[in-house]
C-alpha positions as YAML, in Angstrom:
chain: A
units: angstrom
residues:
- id: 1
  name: UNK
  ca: [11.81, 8.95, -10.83]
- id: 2
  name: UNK
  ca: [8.35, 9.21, -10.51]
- id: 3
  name: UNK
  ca: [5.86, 6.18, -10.88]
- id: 4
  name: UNK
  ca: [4.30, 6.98, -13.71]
- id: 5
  name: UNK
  ca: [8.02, 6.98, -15.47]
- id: 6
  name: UNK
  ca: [8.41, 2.76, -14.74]
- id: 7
  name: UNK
  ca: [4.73, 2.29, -16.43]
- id: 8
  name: UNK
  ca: [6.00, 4.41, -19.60]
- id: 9
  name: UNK
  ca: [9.22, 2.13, -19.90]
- id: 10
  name: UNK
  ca: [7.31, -0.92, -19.56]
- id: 11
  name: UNK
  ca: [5.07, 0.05, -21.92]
- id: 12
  name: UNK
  ca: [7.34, 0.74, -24.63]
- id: 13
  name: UNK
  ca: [9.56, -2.23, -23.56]
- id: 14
  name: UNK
  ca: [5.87, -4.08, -24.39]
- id: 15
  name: UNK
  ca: [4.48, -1.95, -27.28]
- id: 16
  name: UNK
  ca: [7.82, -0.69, -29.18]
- id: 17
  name: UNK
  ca: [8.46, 2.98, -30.21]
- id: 18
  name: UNK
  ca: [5.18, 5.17, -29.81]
- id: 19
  name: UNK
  ca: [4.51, 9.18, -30.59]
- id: 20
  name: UNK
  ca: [3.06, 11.09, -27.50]
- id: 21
  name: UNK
  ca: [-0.14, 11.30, -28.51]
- id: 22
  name: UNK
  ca: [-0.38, 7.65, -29.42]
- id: 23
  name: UNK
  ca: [1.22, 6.75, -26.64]
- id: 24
  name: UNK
  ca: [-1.29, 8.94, -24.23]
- id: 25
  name: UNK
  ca: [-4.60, 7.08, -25.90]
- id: 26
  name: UNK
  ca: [-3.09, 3.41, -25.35]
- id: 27
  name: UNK
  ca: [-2.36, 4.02, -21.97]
- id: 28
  name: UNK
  ca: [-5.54, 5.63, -21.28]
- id: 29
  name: UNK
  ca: [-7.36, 2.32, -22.97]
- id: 30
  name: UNK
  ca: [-5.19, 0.17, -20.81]
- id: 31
  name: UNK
  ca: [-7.26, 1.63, -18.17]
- id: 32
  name: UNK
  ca: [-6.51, 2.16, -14.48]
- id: 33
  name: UNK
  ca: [-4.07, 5.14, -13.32]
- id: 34
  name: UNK
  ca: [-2.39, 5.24, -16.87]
- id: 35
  name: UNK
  ca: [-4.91, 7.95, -18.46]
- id: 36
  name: UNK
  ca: [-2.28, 10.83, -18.04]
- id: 37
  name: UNK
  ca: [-2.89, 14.80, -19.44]
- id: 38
  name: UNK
  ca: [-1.14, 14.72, -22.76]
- id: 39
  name: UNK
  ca: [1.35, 17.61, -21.09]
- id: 40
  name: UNK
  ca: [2.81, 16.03, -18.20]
- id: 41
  name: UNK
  ca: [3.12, 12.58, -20.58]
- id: 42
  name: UNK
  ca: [5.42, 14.71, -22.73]
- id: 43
  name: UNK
  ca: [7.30, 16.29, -19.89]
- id: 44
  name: UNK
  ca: [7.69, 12.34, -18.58]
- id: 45
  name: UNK
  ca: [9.28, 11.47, -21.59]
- id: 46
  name: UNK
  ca: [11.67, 14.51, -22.08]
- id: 47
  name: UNK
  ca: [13.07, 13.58, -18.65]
- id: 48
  name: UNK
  ca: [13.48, 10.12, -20.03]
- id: 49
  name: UNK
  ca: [14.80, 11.23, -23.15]
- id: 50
  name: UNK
  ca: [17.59, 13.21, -21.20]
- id: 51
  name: UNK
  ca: [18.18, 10.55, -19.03]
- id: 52
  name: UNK
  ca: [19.04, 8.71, -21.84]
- id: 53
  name: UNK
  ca: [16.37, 5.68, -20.77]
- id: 54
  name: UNK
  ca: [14.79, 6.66, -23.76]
- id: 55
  name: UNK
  ca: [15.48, 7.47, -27.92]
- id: 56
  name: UNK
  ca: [13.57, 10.32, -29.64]
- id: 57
  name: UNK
  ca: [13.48, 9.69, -33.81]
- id: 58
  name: UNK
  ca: [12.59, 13.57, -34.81]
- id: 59
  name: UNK
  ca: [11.84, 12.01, -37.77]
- id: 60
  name: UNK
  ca: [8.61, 10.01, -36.41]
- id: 61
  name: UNK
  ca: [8.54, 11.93, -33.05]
- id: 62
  name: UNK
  ca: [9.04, 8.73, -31.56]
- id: 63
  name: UNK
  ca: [9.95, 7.30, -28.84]
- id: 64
  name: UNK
  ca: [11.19, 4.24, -27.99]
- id: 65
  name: UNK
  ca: [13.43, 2.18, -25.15]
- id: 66
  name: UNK
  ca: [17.08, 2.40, -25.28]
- id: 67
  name: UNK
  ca: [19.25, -0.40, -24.11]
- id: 68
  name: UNK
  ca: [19.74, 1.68, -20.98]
- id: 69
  name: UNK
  ca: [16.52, 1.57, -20.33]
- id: 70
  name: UNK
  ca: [16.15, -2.39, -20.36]
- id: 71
  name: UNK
  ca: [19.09, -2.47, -18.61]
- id: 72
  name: UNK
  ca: [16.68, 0.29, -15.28]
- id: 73
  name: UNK
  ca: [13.70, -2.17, -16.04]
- id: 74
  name: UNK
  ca: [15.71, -5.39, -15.44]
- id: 75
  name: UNK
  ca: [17.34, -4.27, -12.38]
- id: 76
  name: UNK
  ca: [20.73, -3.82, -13.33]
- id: 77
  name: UNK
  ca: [20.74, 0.14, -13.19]
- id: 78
  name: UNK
  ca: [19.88, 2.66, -10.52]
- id: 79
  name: UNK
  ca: [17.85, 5.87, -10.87]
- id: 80
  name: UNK
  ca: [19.90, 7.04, -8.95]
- id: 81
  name: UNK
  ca: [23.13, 6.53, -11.04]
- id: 82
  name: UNK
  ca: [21.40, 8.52, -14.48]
- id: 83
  name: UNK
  ca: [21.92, 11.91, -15.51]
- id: 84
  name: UNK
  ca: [20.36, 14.32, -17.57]
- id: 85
  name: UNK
  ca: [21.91, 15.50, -20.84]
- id: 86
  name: UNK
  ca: [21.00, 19.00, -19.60]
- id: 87
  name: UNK
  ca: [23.83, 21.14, -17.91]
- id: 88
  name: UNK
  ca: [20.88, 23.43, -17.42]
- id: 89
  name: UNK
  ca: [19.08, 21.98, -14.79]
- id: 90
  name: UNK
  ca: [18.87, 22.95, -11.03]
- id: 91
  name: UNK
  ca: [19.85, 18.88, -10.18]
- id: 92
  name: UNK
  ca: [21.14, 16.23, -12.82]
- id: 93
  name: UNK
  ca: [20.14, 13.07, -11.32]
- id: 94
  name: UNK
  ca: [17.01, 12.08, -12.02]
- id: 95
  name: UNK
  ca: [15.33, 11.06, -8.84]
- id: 96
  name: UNK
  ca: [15.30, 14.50, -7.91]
- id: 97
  name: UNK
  ca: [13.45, 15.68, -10.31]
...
């Protein structure tokens, strides 16, 4: 996982379920390293998504922490142990991606 990916989780672990965009302009006003392109934000939280460390309500376009994800922020689960819900990829664990 990459280190932008632990910020994201502990952000939503803080903030609660958050569109994209929404989610893009709070980090940036946290300041510091957090002001990611809107893009590679999104492609963050797709891989989370997959890797099941995250929920996406279509409804909202929301996302928000999973129980699985507490469980990677606390300690008490491995990146390297998750898999992506998506046969389709060249590797499905995702720190290699």
């Amino acid at each position: 996982m990459a280190q932008p990916d632990d910020r994201i989780l502990e952000f939503l672990e803080a903030s609660g379920a958050h569109r994209a965009r929404t989610l893009r302009t709070e980090l940036a006003e946290t300041g510091g390293d957090l002001n990611y392109p809107l893009d590679y934000l999104e492609q963050r939280l797709e891989l989370l998504w997959r890797a099941g460390l995250l929920e996406y309500d279509g409804f909202d376009a929301a996302y928000a922490l999973t129980e699985l994800g507490a469980d990677y922020l606390s300690g008490r689960l491995d990146a390297s142990d998750l898999t992506l819900t998506d046969p389709g990829t060249e590797s499905n664990t995702v720190d290699r991606v």
